[in-house]
Amino acid sequence: MTTQRHDAGRLATVRAALQSSSLFHGLTEVQVAEVSTHGTIREFKLGEYLTTQGKPATAFYIIAEGTAVIQRARGDDGSIVDIAQVCPPDAVGEMGVLLRSQRSASVVCQSSRLLAVEYTQNQFENMLKNLPYFALVLCRTLAARVQ
């Protein structure tokens, strides 16, 4: 995993993913631009892990480019099972960060390159405290998931 600078091209890609992400649905372009400054752009290569099952959930990711696969180790024999494939503008790891829990699955880069916006626990909590519109949109998104 490498950290990427916020150059204009990458920033446009990131903002487009955020604007399309269900976690940020309903935010204006100005609000998405502000939310994008709170995250860190990360680049993953084929086979690199975004998250690892059983490890503490310390960040979540919005995928901006590329694909990844969500995997779980089976309890009975430890074999790895592919659960789902994710691509832009999917979010991964947000529930673990909200619940401050361990990862329930691993997420592995499946393309030659994956670009994602990482929001750490601290960045996420700062957005909830300082960006009231973000908190409201997040509540609506999570409520829609359980409806």
XYZ file of N, CA and C in Angstrom:
441
model
N 0.848 -1.181 0.000
C 0.000 0.000 0.000
C 0.887 1.235 0.000
N 0.541 2.182 -0.834
C 1.259 3.447 -0.841
C 0.272 4.587 -0.658
N 0.775 5.679 -0.105
C -0.028 6.887 0.051
C 0.176 7.747 -1.184
N -0.901 8.303 -1.700
C -0.848 9.112 -2.907
C -1.100 10.583 -2.579
N -0.422 11.436 -3.321
C -0.677 12.877 -3.165
C -2.037 13.209 -3.756
N -2.587 14.300 -3.310
C -3.879 14.761 -3.813
C -3.684 15.584 -5.071
N -3.188 14.972 -6.178
C -3.076 15.723 -7.414
C -4.465 15.847 -8.043
N -4.582 16.739 -9.012
C -5.895 17.079 -9.570
C -6.614 15.874 -10.167
N -5.902 15.026 -10.890
C -6.525 13.864 -11.519
C -7.044 12.871 -10.502
N -6.231 12.563 -9.519
C -6.649 11.608 -8.484
C -7.785 12.189 -7.648
N -7.700 13.477 -7.366
C -8.743 14.118 -6.568
C -10.087 14.073 -7.293
N -10.077 14.276 -8.604
C -11.319 14.203 -9.381
C -11.895 12.793 -9.338
N -11.041 11.781 -9.443
C -11.481 10.389 -9.372
C -12.073 10.087 -8.002
N -11.400 10.550 -6.963
C -11.853 10.338 -5.589
C -13.195 11.022 -5.360
N -13.315 12.247 -5.776
C -14.570 12.985 -5.563
C -15.732 12.328 -6.312
N -15.459 11.817 -7.516
C -16.512 11.136 -8.276
C -16.974 9.884 -7.527
N -16.030 9.134 -6.957
C -16.389 7.935 -6.191
C -17.179 8.312 -4.945
N -16.737 9.334 -4.236
C -17.443 9.759 -3.028
C -18.855 10.224 -3.358
N -18.983 10.983 -4.436
C -20.292 11.505 -4.843
C -21.252 10.359 -5.164
N -20.713 9.252 -5.679
C -21.539 8.102 -6.060
C -21.748 7.105 -4.931
N -20.945 7.198 -3.881
C -21.004 6.230 -2.783
C -22.284 6.389 -1.973
N -22.877 5.259 -1.591
C -24.100 5.309 -0.784
C -23.852 5.958 0.578
N -22.619 5.877 1.077
C -22.315 6.499 2.372
C -22.406 8.017 2.321
N -22.225 8.578 1.143
C -22.221 10.034 1.008
C -23.374 10.528 0.140
N -24.348 9.646 -0.098
C -25.495 9.991 -0.928
C -26.242 11.187 -0.345
N -26.478 12.165 -1.175
C -27.215 13.346 -0.736
C -26.351 14.542 -0.409
N -25.019 14.345 -0.354
C -24.149 15.494 -0.105
C -23.998 16.313 -1.378
N -23.875 17.610 -1.227
C -23.641 18.484 -2.380
C -22.191 18.333 -2.844
N -21.876 18.864 -4.007
C -20.493 18.821 -4.511
C -19.533 19.517 -3.551
N -19.970 20.622 -2.976
C -19.128 21.356 -2.016
C -18.877 20.499 -0.773
N -19.907 19.840 -0.289
C -19.757 18.982 0.889
C -18.863 17.777 0.585
N -19.014 17.182 -0.595
C -18.153 16.057 -0.993
C -16.706 16.522 -1.078
N -16.483 17.718 -1.613
C -15.115 18.251 -1.682
C -14.525 18.385 -0.285
N -15.338 18.821 0.669
C -14.853 18.961 2.038
C -14.566 17.593 2.661
N -15.478 16.648 2.470
C -15.296 15.294 3.010
C -14.043 14.650 2.412
N -13.768 14.917 1.142
C -12.600 14.303 0.491
C -11.289 14.752 1.125
N -11.264 15.937 1.714
C -10.022 16.432 2.331
C -9.719 15.732 3.656
N -10.701 15.044 4.227
C -10.503 14.353 5.505
C -9.866 12.985 5.333
N -9.942 12.422 4.134
C -9.405 11.085 3.887
C -8.006 11.121 3.309
N -7.417 9.933 3.203
C -6.088 9.763 2.633
C -6.204 8.841 1.427
N -5.648 9.253 0.296
C -5.691 8.420 -0.898
C -4.627 7.334 -0.772
N -5.059 6.081 -0.937
C -4.158 4.931 -0.852
C -4.215 4.146 -2.153
N -3.060 3.600 -2.521
C -2.994 2.747 -3.702
C -2.553 1.352 -3.271
N -3.298 0.343 -3.727
C -2.997 -1.050 -3.426
C -2.670 -1.778 -4.717
N -1.805 -2.737 -4.632
C -1.421 -3.559 -5.780
C -2.081 -4.934 -5.656
N -2.097 -5.675 -6.733
C -2.691 -6.999 -6.793
C -2.228 -7.853 -5.609
N -3.184 -8.406 -4.883
C -2.879 -9.286 -3.768
C -2.687 -8.595 -2.429
N -2.592 -7.271 -2.406
C -2.442 -6.562 -1.127
C -3.786 -6.494 -0.407
N -3.717 -6.547 0.922
C -4.911 -6.520 1.766
C -5.266 -5.093 2.174
N -6.547 -4.739 1.969
C -7.064 -3.489 2.517
C -7.423 -3.720 3.984
N -8.038 -4.863 4.266
C -8.388 -5.255 5.628
C -8.081 -6.736 5.803
N -7.885 -7.143 7.056
C -7.592 -8.543 7.360
C -8.553 -9.036 8.438
N -9.226 -10.139 8.150
C -10.177 -10.730 9.083
C -9.521 -10.962 10.437
N -10.242 -10.552 11.506
C -9.762 -10.754 12.863
C -8.935 -9.612 13.428
N -8.446 -8.717 12.574
C -7.666 -7.564 13.042
C -8.622 -6.438 13.446
N -8.163 -5.524 14.308
C -9.024 -4.390 14.691
C -9.394 -3.520 13.485
N -10.632 -3.054 13.473
C -11.115 -2.168 12.409
C -10.687 -0.740 12.748
N -9.646 -0.274 12.109
C -9.102 1.052 12.408
C -9.370 2.070 11.300
N -9.913 1.610 10.163
C -10.184 2.511 9.043
C -11.196 1.857 8.115
N -11.864 2.674 7.312
C -12.694 2.139 6.238
C -12.270 2.783 4.933
N -12.706 2.210 3.821
C -12.245 2.622 2.500
C -13.417 2.822 1.554
N -13.286 3.826 0.709
C -14.183 4.014 -0.430
C -13.337 3.711 -1.661
N -13.747 2.742 -2.435
C -12.981 2.360 -3.616
C -13.254 3.356 -4.734
N -12.178 3.906 -5.286
C -12.285 4.899 -6.361
C -11.919 4.316 -7.723
N -11.010 3.351 -7.757
C -10.582 2.677 -8.994
C -10.179 1.257 -8.655
N -10.469 0.325 -9.567
C -10.041 -1.053 -9.385
C -11.090 -1.906 -8.703
N -10.713 -3.169 -8.456
C -11.630 -4.108 -7.819
C -10.926 -4.842 -6.682
N -11.737 -5.339 -5.770
C -11.236 -6.136 -4.654
C -12.239 -7.241 -4.384
N -11.794 -8.245 -3.655
C -12.673 -9.343 -3.280
C -12.741 -9.404 -1.753
N -13.958 -9.623 -1.247
C -14.166 -9.798 0.188
C -14.109 -11.289 0.464
N -13.272 -11.682 1.430
C -13.064 -13.093 1.744
C -13.235 -13.341 3.231
N -13.694 -14.564 3.555
C -13.796 -14.996 4.954
C -13.161 -16.359 5.091
N -12.485 -16.549 6.197
C -11.961 -17.873 6.520
C -13.077 -18.669 7.176
N -13.272 -19.895 6.731
C -14.287 -20.771 7.327
C -13.826 -21.229 8.694
N -14.745 -21.317 9.610
C -14.413 -21.732 10.962
C -14.030 -23.190 11.086
N -14.641 -24.040 10.258
C -14.410 -25.479 10.420
C -13.057 -25.949 9.901
N -12.620 -25.415 8.774
C -11.347 -25.881 8.222
C -10.376 -24.760 7.852
N -10.790 -23.510 8.048
C -9.900 -22.385 7.757
C -9.767 -22.042 6.289
N -10.488 -22.751 5.423
C -10.388 -22.438 3.990
C -10.997 -21.060 3.715
N -10.510 -20.417 2.681
C -10.939 -19.065 2.328
C -12.092 -19.133 1.326
N -13.139 -18.376 1.614
C -14.313 -18.323 0.750
C -14.494 -16.892 0.261
N -14.637 -16.720 -1.052
C -14.942 -15.401 -1.610
C -16.408 -15.086 -1.350
N -16.657 -13.931 -0.741
C -18.017 -13.516 -0.388
C -18.618 -12.611 -1.462
N -17.825 -11.628 -1.912
C -18.327 -10.653 -2.881
C -17.160 -9.937 -3.533
N -17.435 -9.355 -4.673
C -16.466 -8.489 -5.335
C -16.940 -7.055 -5.151
N -16.014 -6.151 -4.908
C -16.357 -4.743 -4.738
C -15.579 -3.902 -5.740
N -16.192 -2.797 -6.135
C -15.596 -1.886 -7.103
C -16.141 -0.486 -6.825
N -15.662 0.526 -7.558
C -16.149 1.892 -7.301
C -17.663 1.979 -7.460
N -18.323 2.656 -6.582
C -17.908 3.448 -5.432
C -18.182 2.750 -4.099
N -17.962 1.439 -4.045
C -18.284 0.679 -2.840
C -17.442 1.110 -1.645
N -18.046 0.969 -0.466
C -17.353 1.206 0.813
C -17.098 -0.145 1.459
N -15.938 -0.290 2.084
C -15.626 -1.510 2.823
C -15.048 -1.133 4.182
N -15.487 -1.841 5.199
C -14.939 -1.657 6.534
C -15.632 -0.641 7.406
N -16.664 0.004 6.907
C -17.297 1.079 7.675
C -18.028 0.566 8.920
N -18.625 -0.619 8.833
C -19.357 -1.143 9.988
C -18.403 -1.481 11.132
N -17.252 -2.034 10.807
C -16.259 -2.334 11.842
C -15.764 -1.087 12.542
N -15.578 -0.021 11.772
C -15.132 1.249 12.360
C -16.225 1.826 13.254
N -17.462 1.785 12.783
C -18.576 2.292 13.597
C -18.722 1.516 14.894
N -18.554 0.207 14.812
C -18.754 -0.649 15.987
C -17.483 -0.842 16.807
N -16.350 -0.337 16.303
C -15.046 -0.519 16.954
C -14.785 -1.999 17.230
N -14.981 -2.781 16.194
C -14.864 -4.226 16.333
C -13.695 -4.767 15.505
N -13.538 -6.073 15.557
C -12.552 -6.717 14.705
C -13.149 -6.920 13.327
N -12.291 -7.057 12.339
C -12.747 -7.278 10.966
C -13.447 -8.621 10.850
N -14.610 -8.609 10.217
C -15.357 -9.844 10.010
C -14.930 -10.553 8.729
N -14.156 -9.856 7.902
C -13.692 -10.423 6.634
C -12.420 -9.697 6.200
N -11.747 -10.312 5.238
C -10.587 -9.665 4.616
C -11.024 -9.072 3.288
N -10.356 -8.009 2.871
C -10.594 -7.408 1.562
C -9.249 -7.369 0.861
N -9.178 -8.002 -0.326
C -7.925 -8.163 -1.048
C -8.039 -7.522 -2.427
N -7.031 -6.740 -2.795
C -6.994 -6.115 -4.121
C -6.964 -7.210 -5.186
N -7.861 -7.093 -6.149
C -8.004 -8.099 -7.189
C -7.549 -7.581 -8.553
N -7.332 -6.291 -8.668
C -6.889 -5.708 -9.937
C -5.411 -5.336 -9.819
N -4.810 -4.977 -10.941
C -3.388 -4.627 -10.907
C -3.131 -3.410 -10.024
N -4.154 -2.561 -9.885
C -4.043 -1.377 -9.030
C -5.420 -1.017 -8.523
N -5.477 -0.645 -7.266
C -6.726 -0.196 -6.669
C -6.453 1.120 -5.958
N -7.269 2.095 -6.246
C -7.181 3.407 -5.603
C -8.368 3.535 -4.659
N -8.096 3.906 -3.401
C -9.163 4.018 -2.407
C -8.902 5.220 -1.513
N -9.972 5.736 -0.938
C -9.857 6.790 0.069
C -9.989 6.104 1.422
N -8.989 6.295 2.260
C -8.985 5.706 3.589
C -9.426 6.758 4.601
N -10.369 6.359 5.445
C -10.795 7.199 6.560
C -10.497 6.427 7.836
N -9.565 6.922 8.638
C -9.230 6.272 9.894
C -10.347 6.513 10.907
N -10.289 5.794 12.000
C -11.262 5.968 13.084
C -11.311 7.437 13.519
N -10.133 8.050 13.710
C -10.081 9.455 14.140
C -10.661 10.394 13.087
N -10.312 10.178 11.817
C -10.844 11.029 10.754
C -12.366 10.902 10.683
N -12.835 9.675 10.798
C -14.270 9.417 10.747
C -14.992 10.118 11.896
N -14.477 9.971 13.105
C -15.099 10.616 14.263
C -15.044 12.138 14.160
N -13.961 12.681 13.624
C -13.880 14.135 13.418
C -14.926 14.602 12.419
N -15.152 13.828 11.358
C -16.190 14.209 10.396
C -17.565 14.185 11.052
N -17.823 13.166 11.877
C -19.116 13.098 12.563
C -19.327 14.283 13.495
N -18.262 14.711 14.181
C -18.359 15.832 15.126
C -18.432 17.193 14.429
N -17.682 17.350 13.349
C -17.503 18.668 12.745
C -18.314 18.921 11.481
N -18.873 17.873 10.894
C -19.643 18.025 9.656
C -21.046 17.451 9.883
N -21.955 18.252 10.455
C -23.273 17.726 10.804
C -24.033 17.123 9.621
N -23.849 17.671 8.435
C -24.541 17.121 7.270
C -24.036 15.715 6.971
N -22.770 15.425 7.245
C -22.228 14.087 7.035
C -22.894 13.093 7.992
N -23.018 13.468 9.243
C -23.639 12.589 10.241
C -25.081 12.265 9.847
N -25.823 13.260 9.379
C -27.213 13.050 8.985
C -27.304 12.106 7.791
N -26.475 12.314 6.786
C -26.479 11.452 5.601
C -26.093 10.026 5.978
N -25.112 9.877 6.844
C -24.691 8.550 7.279
C -25.820 7.836 8.017
N -26.510 8.530 8.906
C -27.635 7.937 9.628
C -28.712 7.470 8.655
N -29.027 8.276 7.672
C -30.044 7.901 6.677
C -29.602 6.676 5.874
N -28.336 6.641 5.502
C -27.819 5.507 4.721
C -27.895 4.223 5.528
N -27.471 4.261 6.785
C -27.505 3.064 7.620
C -28.929 2.641 7.937
N -29.816 3.607 8.133
C -31.223 3.270 8.372
C -31.839 2.593 7.153
N -31.475 3.050 5.975
C -32.004 2.439 4.742
C -31.521 1.000 4.596
N -30.344 0.691 5.088
C -29.819 -0.684 5.002
C -30.636 -1.662 5.838
N -31.169 -1.206 6.960
C -31.891 -2.107 7.844
C -33.407 -2.065 7.622
N -33.871 -1.199 6.784
C -35.297 -1.042 6.522
C -35.848 -2.210 5.755
